[in-house]
């Protein structure tokens, strides 16, 4: 007879490591970024790094990147690679300007969404219905978007603006500030107090001169998270990007989910184009207005590991770099090399404590190289600072490549019934 009485196990159970919640992780990274900018500004004496104007410009330029990244997030979570975001943004800029100069800023928002969604629909027809390679279709959308916008601009804007490359002025949104807190922060920034004024400048830039479109864009980040990760609809859509055959076997209409995701993706990209048209100082369509921001938005999405919170951080980083090179000189941009060197040395210290000697040594040498570059030259040439956002994009993606995980079926051609 078999003894079914089992002796109690004496093997010690390893304690479960509790991961930091995503929202808490985001707060920690935000605080760390503020500390890094503040320390860099104080140690280098370059107040423009944390000035209100720089932060406002960075926020303004981060909005279209964030919207383009959200577009990429929706499409790729459904398994469709969308490098056509640039072309959809271009269509959005034209549609926004055409509707906006006739009926106002809210019409400009609607026009941008509609024209971007049309680009998304075309991409969905090509990739989902006809099985065209996603990269080929995306490149075609980019070329088509630029050509269509140029043709329509020549056809419709020449008679009213006398310039085929730009539209008439489009009325923009009023901006709002969190009063009386914004005024208090502005006064505190002007007092030039050590550290305190730098933090006040950053907060003042974030809380003053904010447009309704910026508020809506930031709100779309948690909305996208809740829809994609906390609803049945989101689960079905994401299942199409992980295993469409299994999703089909469970009754999910994979074609419909992919179509919906790519059309929404185009709408987000078109809204990003509208954000460029309605930005203060722009107020209209201009040829080559997007300047590769669709690609940078896609890079922000990849940097964020196909997650809304990470995407928000990537868009903030690239938008800040864009705003910095737009408003400041090469000396201020060079000052960031000092801050980045400090950050790399902190990373090196952490790696050395963990006894990862090779990674730590490489980080020490990289930080030293940046610090020597900061000491050896007075200012970066304007030809280099112009491409600062693109350079930052390449460097950040190269550094974060090993921790990325794309949806398993992203970019794969799917045919209904292929698993049967």
mmCIF file of C-alpha atoms in Angstrom, residues 156-419:
data_model
loop_
_atom_site.group_PDB
_atom_site.id
_atom_site.type_symbol
_atom_site.label_atom_id
_atom_site.label_comp_id
_atom_site.label_asym_id
_atom_site.label_seq_id
_atom_site.Cartn_x
_atom_site.Cartn_y
_atom_site.Cartn_z
ATOM 1 C CA UNK A 156 -6.349 75.362 -53.162
ATOM 2 C CA UNK A 157 -3.977 77.619 -51.232
ATOM 3 C CA UNK A 158 -2.371 79.543 -54.099
ATOM 4 C CA UNK A 159 -5.431 81.698 -54.703
ATOM 5 C CA UNK A 160 -5.805 82.697 -51.030
ATOM 6 C CA UNK A 161 -2.227 82.828 -49.731
ATOM 7 C CA UNK A 162 -0.398 83.508 -53.034
ATOM 8 C CA UNK A 163 2.114 80.853 -52.025
ATOM 9 C CA UNK A 164 1.631 77.190 -53.036
ATOM 10 C CA UNK A 165 3.891 76.027 -50.212
ATOM 11 C CA UNK A 166 1.849 77.387 -47.306
ATOM 12 C CA UNK A 167 -1.702 78.065 -46.208
ATOM 13 C CA UNK A 168 -3.350 81.236 -44.952
ATOM 14 C CA UNK A 169 -3.036 81.874 -41.234
ATOM 15 C CA UNK A 170 -5.115 79.489 -39.147
ATOM 16 C CA UNK A 171 -6.632 80.836 -35.909
ATOM 17 C CA UNK A 172 -5.143 79.040 -32.916
ATOM 18 C CA UNK A 173 -6.369 78.110 -29.464
ATOM 19 C CA UNK A 174 -6.181 80.360 -26.466
ATOM 20 C CA UNK A 175 -3.667 79.198 -23.899
ATOM 21 C CA UNK A 176 -4.236 78.721 -20.187
ATOM 22 C CA UNK A 177 -2.144 78.811 -17.026
ATOM 23 C CA UNK A 178 -2.659 77.305 -13.593
ATOM 24 C CA UNK A 179 -3.185 80.522 -11.670
ATOM 25 C CA UNK A 180 -2.127 81.815 -9.189
ATOM 26 C CA UNK A 181 0.499 79.052 -8.985
ATOM 27 C CA UNK A 182 2.004 79.890 -12.390
ATOM 28 C CA UNK A 183 2.609 83.554 -11.483
ATOM 29 C CA UNK A 184 4.190 82.571 -8.171
ATOM 30 C CA UNK A 185 6.518 80.129 -9.930
ATOM 31 C CA UNK A 186 7.404 82.794 -12.497
ATOM 32 C CA UNK A 187 8.348 85.258 -9.765
ATOM 33 C CA UNK A 188 10.370 82.577 -8.001
ATOM 34 C CA UNK A 189 12.278 81.820 -11.210
ATOM 35 C CA UNK A 190 13.216 85.497 -11.639
ATOM 36 C CA UNK A 191 14.729 85.634 -8.132
ATOM 37 C CA UNK A 192 17.622 83.414 -9.302
ATOM 38 C CA UNK A 193 17.763 81.347 -6.151
ATOM 39 C CA UNK A 194 20.095 78.381 -6.187
ATOM 40 C CA UNK A 195 18.274 75.201 -7.297
ATOM 41 C CA UNK A 196 14.877 76.616 -6.302
ATOM 42 C CA UNK A 197 14.630 78.939 -9.309
ATOM 43 C CA UNK A 198 15.610 76.136 -11.687
ATOM 44 C CA UNK A 199 12.854 73.884 -10.375
ATOM 45 C CA UNK A 200 10.434 76.816 -10.517
ATOM 46 C CA UNK A 201 11.381 77.434 -14.165
ATOM 47 C CA UNK A 202 10.654 73.826 -15.108
ATOM 48 C CA UNK A 203 7.303 73.784 -13.306
ATOM 49 C CA UNK A 204 6.365 77.223 -14.643
ATOM 50 C CA UNK A 205 7.007 76.043 -18.190
ATOM 51 C CA UNK A 206 4.759 73.023 -17.674
ATOM 52 C CA UNK A 207 1.897 74.927 -16.021
ATOM 53 C CA UNK A 208 1.700 78.106 -18.120
ATOM 54 C CA UNK A 209 0.745 78.813 -21.717
ATOM 55 C CA UNK A 210 -0.859 75.389 -22.204
ATOM 56 C CA UNK A 211 -3.340 74.919 -25.059
ATOM 57 C CA UNK A 212 -6.451 72.704 -24.939
ATOM 58 C CA UNK A 213 -4.875 70.413 -27.541
ATOM 59 C CA UNK A 214 -1.915 69.803 -25.228
ATOM 60 C CA UNK A 215 -4.275 68.890 -22.377
ATOM 61 C CA UNK A 216 -6.219 66.525 -24.632
ATOM 62 C CA UNK A 217 -3.010 64.881 -25.850
ATOM 63 C CA UNK A 218 -1.760 64.188 -22.318
ATOM 64 C CA UNK A 219 -5.197 62.829 -21.382
ATOM 65 C CA UNK A 220 -5.049 60.436 -24.360
ATOM 66 C CA UNK A 221 -2.125 58.583 -22.769
ATOM 67 C CA UNK A 222 -4.062 57.144 -19.784
ATOM 68 C CA UNK A 223 -7.140 56.709 -21.989
ATOM 69 C CA UNK A 224 -5.132 54.577 -24.427
ATOM 70 C CA UNK A 225 -3.713 52.559 -21.544
ATOM 71 C CA UNK A 226 -7.154 51.898 -20.053
ATOM 72 C CA UNK A 227 -8.648 50.942 -23.416
ATOM 73 C CA UNK A 228 -5.805 48.670 -24.515
ATOM 74 C CA UNK A 229 -4.924 47.040 -21.184
ATOM 75 C CA UNK A 230 -8.069 47.185 -19.064
ATOM 76 C CA UNK A 231 -10.921 46.321 -21.443
ATOM 77 C CA UNK A 232 -12.057 43.283 -23.446
ATOM 78 C CA UNK A 233 -11.722 45.333 -26.599
ATOM 79 C CA UNK A 234 -8.084 46.063 -25.808
ATOM 80 C CA UNK A 235 -7.357 42.429 -24.993
ATOM 81 C CA UNK A 236 -8.777 41.335 -28.343
ATOM 82 C CA UNK A 237 -6.838 43.999 -30.214
ATOM 83 C CA UNK A 238 -3.539 43.146 -28.515
ATOM 84 C CA UNK A 239 -4.118 39.432 -29.094
ATOM 85 C CA UNK A 240 -4.069 40.163 -32.827
ATOM 86 C CA UNK A 241 -0.556 41.531 -32.419
ATOM 87 C CA UNK A 242 0.654 38.591 -30.357
ATOM 88 C CA UNK A 243 -0.996 35.572 -32.001
ATOM 89 C CA UNK A 244 -3.694 36.330 -34.597
ATOM 90 C CA UNK A 245 -4.294 32.627 -35.323
ATOM 91 C CA UNK A 246 -5.112 31.925 -31.679
ATOM 92 C CA UNK A 247 -7.244 35.074 -31.537
ATOM 93 C CA UNK A 248 -9.229 33.908 -34.573
ATOM 94 C CA UNK A 249 -9.773 30.494 -32.993
ATOM 95 C CA UNK A 250 -11.378 32.249 -30.029
ATOM 96 C CA UNK A 251 -13.805 34.144 -32.226
ATOM 97 C CA UNK A 252 -11.966 37.447 -32.626
ATOM 98 C CA UNK A 253 -12.480 39.154 -35.990
ATOM 99 C CA UNK A 254 -8.793 39.809 -36.626
ATOM 100 C CA UNK A 255 -9.318 41.813 -39.828
ATOM 101 C CA UNK A 256 -11.744 44.158 -38.112
ATOM 102 C CA UNK A 257 -9.428 44.706 -35.147
ATOM 103 C CA UNK A 258 -6.469 45.455 -37.411
ATOM 104 C CA UNK A 259 -8.492 47.827 -39.577
ATOM 105 C CA UNK A 260 -9.773 49.705 -36.542
ATOM 106 C CA UNK A 261 -6.328 49.956 -34.981
ATOM 107 C CA UNK A 262 -4.641 51.267 -38.134
ATOM 108 C CA UNK A 263 -7.389 53.808 -38.821
ATOM 109 C CA UNK A 264 -7.139 55.048 -35.221
ATOM 110 C CA UNK A 265 -3.370 55.122 -35.710
ATOM 111 C CA UNK A 266 -3.773 57.385 -38.728
ATOM 112 C CA UNK A 267 -6.185 59.601 -36.806
ATOM 113 C CA UNK A 268 -3.624 60.067 -34.033
ATOM 114 C CA UNK A 269 -0.914 60.904 -36.572
ATOM 115 C CA UNK A 270 -3.233 63.372 -38.307
ATOM 116 C CA UNK A 271 -3.973 64.975 -34.946
ATOM 117 C CA UNK A 272 -0.214 65.304 -34.506
ATOM 118 C CA UNK A 273 -0.136 67.178 -37.804
ATOM 119 C CA UNK A 274 -2.908 69.445 -36.521
ATOM 120 C CA UNK A 275 -0.814 70.128 -33.409
ATOM 121 C CA UNK A 276 1.975 71.424 -35.671
ATOM 122 C CA UNK A 277 -0.424 73.652 -37.600
ATOM 123 C CA UNK A 278 -1.996 75.101 -34.439
ATOM 124 C CA UNK A 279 1.270 75.537 -32.541
ATOM 125 C CA UNK A 280 2.015 79.123 -31.437
ATOM 126 C CA UNK A 281 4.263 80.776 -34.003
ATOM 127 C CA UNK A 282 3.125 78.407 -36.780
ATOM 128 C CA UNK A 283 -0.639 78.898 -37.258
ATOM 129 C CA UNK A 284 -0.798 77.309 -40.670
ATOM 130 C CA UNK A 285 0.396 74.657 -43.078
ATOM 131 C CA UNK A 286 3.944 74.832 -44.403
ATOM 132 C CA UNK A 287 5.603 72.412 -46.793
ATOM 133 C CA UNK A 288 7.990 69.981 -45.024
ATOM 134 C CA UNK A 289 6.477 71.081 -41.725
ATOM 135 C CA UNK A 290 6.685 67.652 -40.105
ATOM 136 C CA UNK A 291 10.474 67.417 -40.653
ATOM 137 C CA UNK A 292 10.656 63.718 -39.818
ATOM 138 C CA UNK A 293 8.617 63.954 -36.625
ATOM 139 C CA UNK A 294 6.550 60.934 -37.627
ATOM 140 C CA UNK A 295 9.704 58.826 -37.538
ATOM 141 C CA UNK A 296 10.787 60.337 -34.218
ATOM 142 C CA UNK A 297 7.338 59.621 -32.766
ATOM 143 C CA UNK A 298 7.726 56.009 -33.874
ATOM 144 C CA UNK A 299 11.150 55.953 -32.205
ATOM 145 C CA UNK A 300 9.588 57.317 -29.000
ATOM 146 C CA UNK A 301 7.075 54.468 -29.099
ATOM 147 C CA UNK A 302 9.883 51.907 -29.504
ATOM 148 C CA UNK A 303 11.890 53.575 -26.714
ATOM 149 C CA UNK A 304 8.795 53.249 -24.513
ATOM 150 C CA UNK A 305 8.732 49.497 -25.236
ATOM 151 C CA UNK A 306 5.302 49.672 -26.879
ATOM 152 C CA UNK A 307 3.746 51.033 -23.667
ATOM 153 C CA UNK A 308 1.926 54.384 -23.217
ATOM 154 C CA UNK A 309 3.891 55.460 -20.126
ATOM 155 C CA UNK A 310 7.264 54.775 -21.691
ATOM 156 C CA UNK A 311 6.098 56.519 -24.867
ATOM 157 C CA UNK A 312 5.272 59.622 -22.820
ATOM 158 C CA UNK A 313 8.810 59.668 -21.435
ATOM 159 C CA UNK A 314 10.341 59.212 -24.880
ATOM 160 C CA UNK A 315 8.244 62.006 -26.386
ATOM 161 C CA UNK A 316 9.211 64.314 -23.500
ATOM 162 C CA UNK A 317 12.901 63.554 -24.040
ATOM 163 C CA UNK A 318 12.864 64.096 -27.796
ATOM 164 C CA UNK A 319 10.577 67.132 -27.522
ATOM 165 C CA UNK A 320 12.891 68.748 -24.966
ATOM 166 C CA UNK A 321 15.899 68.153 -27.230
ATOM 167 C CA UNK A 322 14.002 69.709 -30.131
ATOM 168 C CA UNK A 323 12.938 72.713 -28.057
ATOM 169 C CA UNK A 324 16.439 73.214 -26.703
ATOM 170 C CA UNK A 325 18.064 73.413 -30.121
ATOM 171 C CA UNK A 326 15.280 75.676 -31.387
ATOM 172 C CA UNK A 327 15.556 78.364 -28.698
ATOM 173 C CA UNK A 328 19.148 78.218 -27.493
ATOM 174 C CA UNK A 329 22.662 78.382 -28.874
ATOM 175 C CA UNK A 330 25.295 75.688 -29.282
ATOM 176 C CA UNK A 331 26.837 76.504 -25.903
ATOM 177 C CA UNK A 332 23.662 75.619 -24.024
ATOM 178 C CA UNK A 333 23.284 72.381 -25.968
ATOM 179 C CA UNK A 334 26.910 71.571 -25.169
ATOM 180 C CA UNK A 335 26.090 72.051 -21.485
ATOM 181 C CA UNK A 336 23.850 68.997 -21.681
ATOM 182 C CA UNK A 337 26.948 66.912 -22.414
ATOM 183 C CA UNK A 338 28.038 67.711 -18.858
ATOM 184 C CA UNK A 339 24.720 66.510 -17.463
ATOM 185 C CA UNK A 340 24.744 63.370 -19.583
ATOM 186 C CA UNK A 341 28.305 62.625 -18.421
ATOM 187 C CA UNK A 342 27.121 62.842 -14.811
ATOM 188 C CA UNK A 343 24.203 60.520 -15.582
ATOM 189 C CA UNK A 344 26.485 57.973 -17.259
ATOM 190 C CA UNK A 345 28.841 58.031 -14.270
ATOM 191 C CA UNK A 346 25.920 57.333 -11.929
ATOM 192 C CA UNK A 347 24.957 54.395 -14.149
ATOM 193 C CA UNK A 348 28.583 53.233 -14.088
ATOM 194 C CA UNK A 349 28.623 53.349 -10.287
ATOM 195 C CA UNK A 350 25.460 51.245 -10.101
ATOM 196 C CA UNK A 351 26.917 48.685 -12.514
ATOM 197 C CA UNK A 352 30.168 48.483 -10.578
ATOM 198 C CA UNK A 353 28.277 47.947 -7.307
ATOM 199 C CA UNK A 354 26.493 45.078 -9.054
ATOM 200 C CA UNK A 355 29.948 43.769 -10.073
ATOM 201 C CA UNK A 356 29.257 44.155 -13.766
ATOM 202 C CA UNK A 357 32.808 45.271 -14.388
ATOM 203 C CA UNK A 358 32.847 45.457 -18.175
ATOM 204 C CA UNK A 359 29.609 47.460 -18.470
ATOM 205 C CA UNK A 360 30.697 49.733 -15.627
ATOM 206 C CA UNK A 361 34.115 50.370 -17.192
ATOM 207 C CA UNK A 362 32.573 51.172 -20.575
ATOM 208 C CA UNK A 363 30.191 53.616 -18.883
ATOM 209 C CA UNK A 364 33.083 55.302 -17.039
ATOM 210 C CA UNK A 365 34.990 55.753 -20.301
ATOM 211 C CA UNK A 366 31.907 57.024 -22.162
ATOM 212 C CA UNK A 367 31.176 59.576 -19.436
ATOM 213 C CA UNK A 368 34.810 60.674 -19.443
ATOM 214 C CA UNK A 369 34.748 61.143 -23.227
ATOM 215 C CA UNK A 370 31.663 63.372 -23.006
ATOM 216 C CA UNK A 371 33.179 65.372 -20.155
ATOM 217 C CA UNK A 372 36.403 65.936 -22.113
ATOM 218 C CA UNK A 373 34.350 67.038 -25.111
ATOM 219 C CA UNK A 374 32.514 69.524 -22.889
ATOM 220 C CA UNK A 375 35.836 70.932 -21.616
ATOM 221 C CA UNK A 376 37.610 71.059 -24.964
ATOM 222 C CA UNK A 377 35.165 73.138 -27.035
ATOM 223 C CA UNK A 378 33.191 76.285 -26.307
ATOM 224 C CA UNK A 379 30.118 75.677 -28.440
ATOM 225 C CA UNK A 380 28.623 73.139 -30.813
ATOM 226 C CA UNK A 381 28.260 74.234 -34.454
ATOM 227 C CA UNK A 382 24.760 75.117 -35.581
ATOM 228 C CA UNK A 383 24.920 72.444 -38.290
ATOM 229 C CA UNK A 384 25.114 69.851 -35.508
ATOM 230 C CA UNK A 385 22.598 71.327 -33.069
ATOM 231 C CA UNK A 386 19.942 71.438 -35.801
ATOM 232 C CA UNK A 387 19.928 67.655 -35.860
ATOM 233 C CA UNK A 388 20.053 67.249 -32.075
ATOM 234 C CA UNK A 389 16.627 65.518 -31.842
ATOM 235 C CA UNK A 390 17.643 62.996 -34.505
ATOM 236 C CA UNK A 391 21.002 62.339 -32.830
ATOM 237 C CA UNK A 392 19.336 61.885 -29.433
ATOM 238 C CA UNK A 393 16.857 59.480 -31.046
ATOM 239 C CA UNK A 394 19.617 57.280 -32.465
ATOM 240 C CA UNK A 395 21.657 57.259 -29.251
ATOM 241 C CA UNK A 396 18.698 56.500 -26.977
ATOM 242 C CA UNK A 397 17.430 53.669 -29.178
ATOM 243 C CA UNK A 398 20.917 52.168 -29.369
ATOM 244 C CA UNK A 399 21.237 52.237 -25.573
ATOM 245 C CA UNK A 400 17.778 50.786 -24.891
ATOM 246 C CA UNK A 401 17.671 48.173 -27.660
ATOM 247 C CA UNK A 402 18.397 45.174 -25.428
ATOM 248 C CA UNK A 403 15.407 45.664 -23.124
ATOM 249 C CA UNK A 404 12.788 46.036 -25.869
ATOM 250 C CA UNK A 405 10.060 43.507 -26.626
ATOM 251 C CA UNK A 406 7.832 44.123 -29.608
ATOM 252 C CA UNK A 407 4.488 42.302 -30.096
ATOM 253 C CA UNK A 408 5.236 38.764 -31.272
ATOM 254 C CA UNK A 409 3.268 38.996 -34.531
ATOM 255 C CA UNK A 410 4.152 42.613 -35.316
ATOM 256 C CA UNK A 411 4.684 43.026 -39.054
ATOM 257 C CA UNK A 412 3.657 39.496 -40.008
ATOM 258 C CA UNK A 413 1.276 38.996 -42.924
ATOM 259 C CA UNK A 414 -1.907 37.382 -41.684
ATOM 260 C CA UNK A 415 -4.510 35.513 -43.725
ATOM 261 C CA UNK A 416 -7.896 34.475 -42.388
ATOM 262 C CA UNK A 417 -8.045 30.738 -41.680
ATOM 263 C CA UNK A 418 -4.312 30.179 -42.026
ATOM 264 C CA UNK A 419 -4.171 28.230 -38.757
#
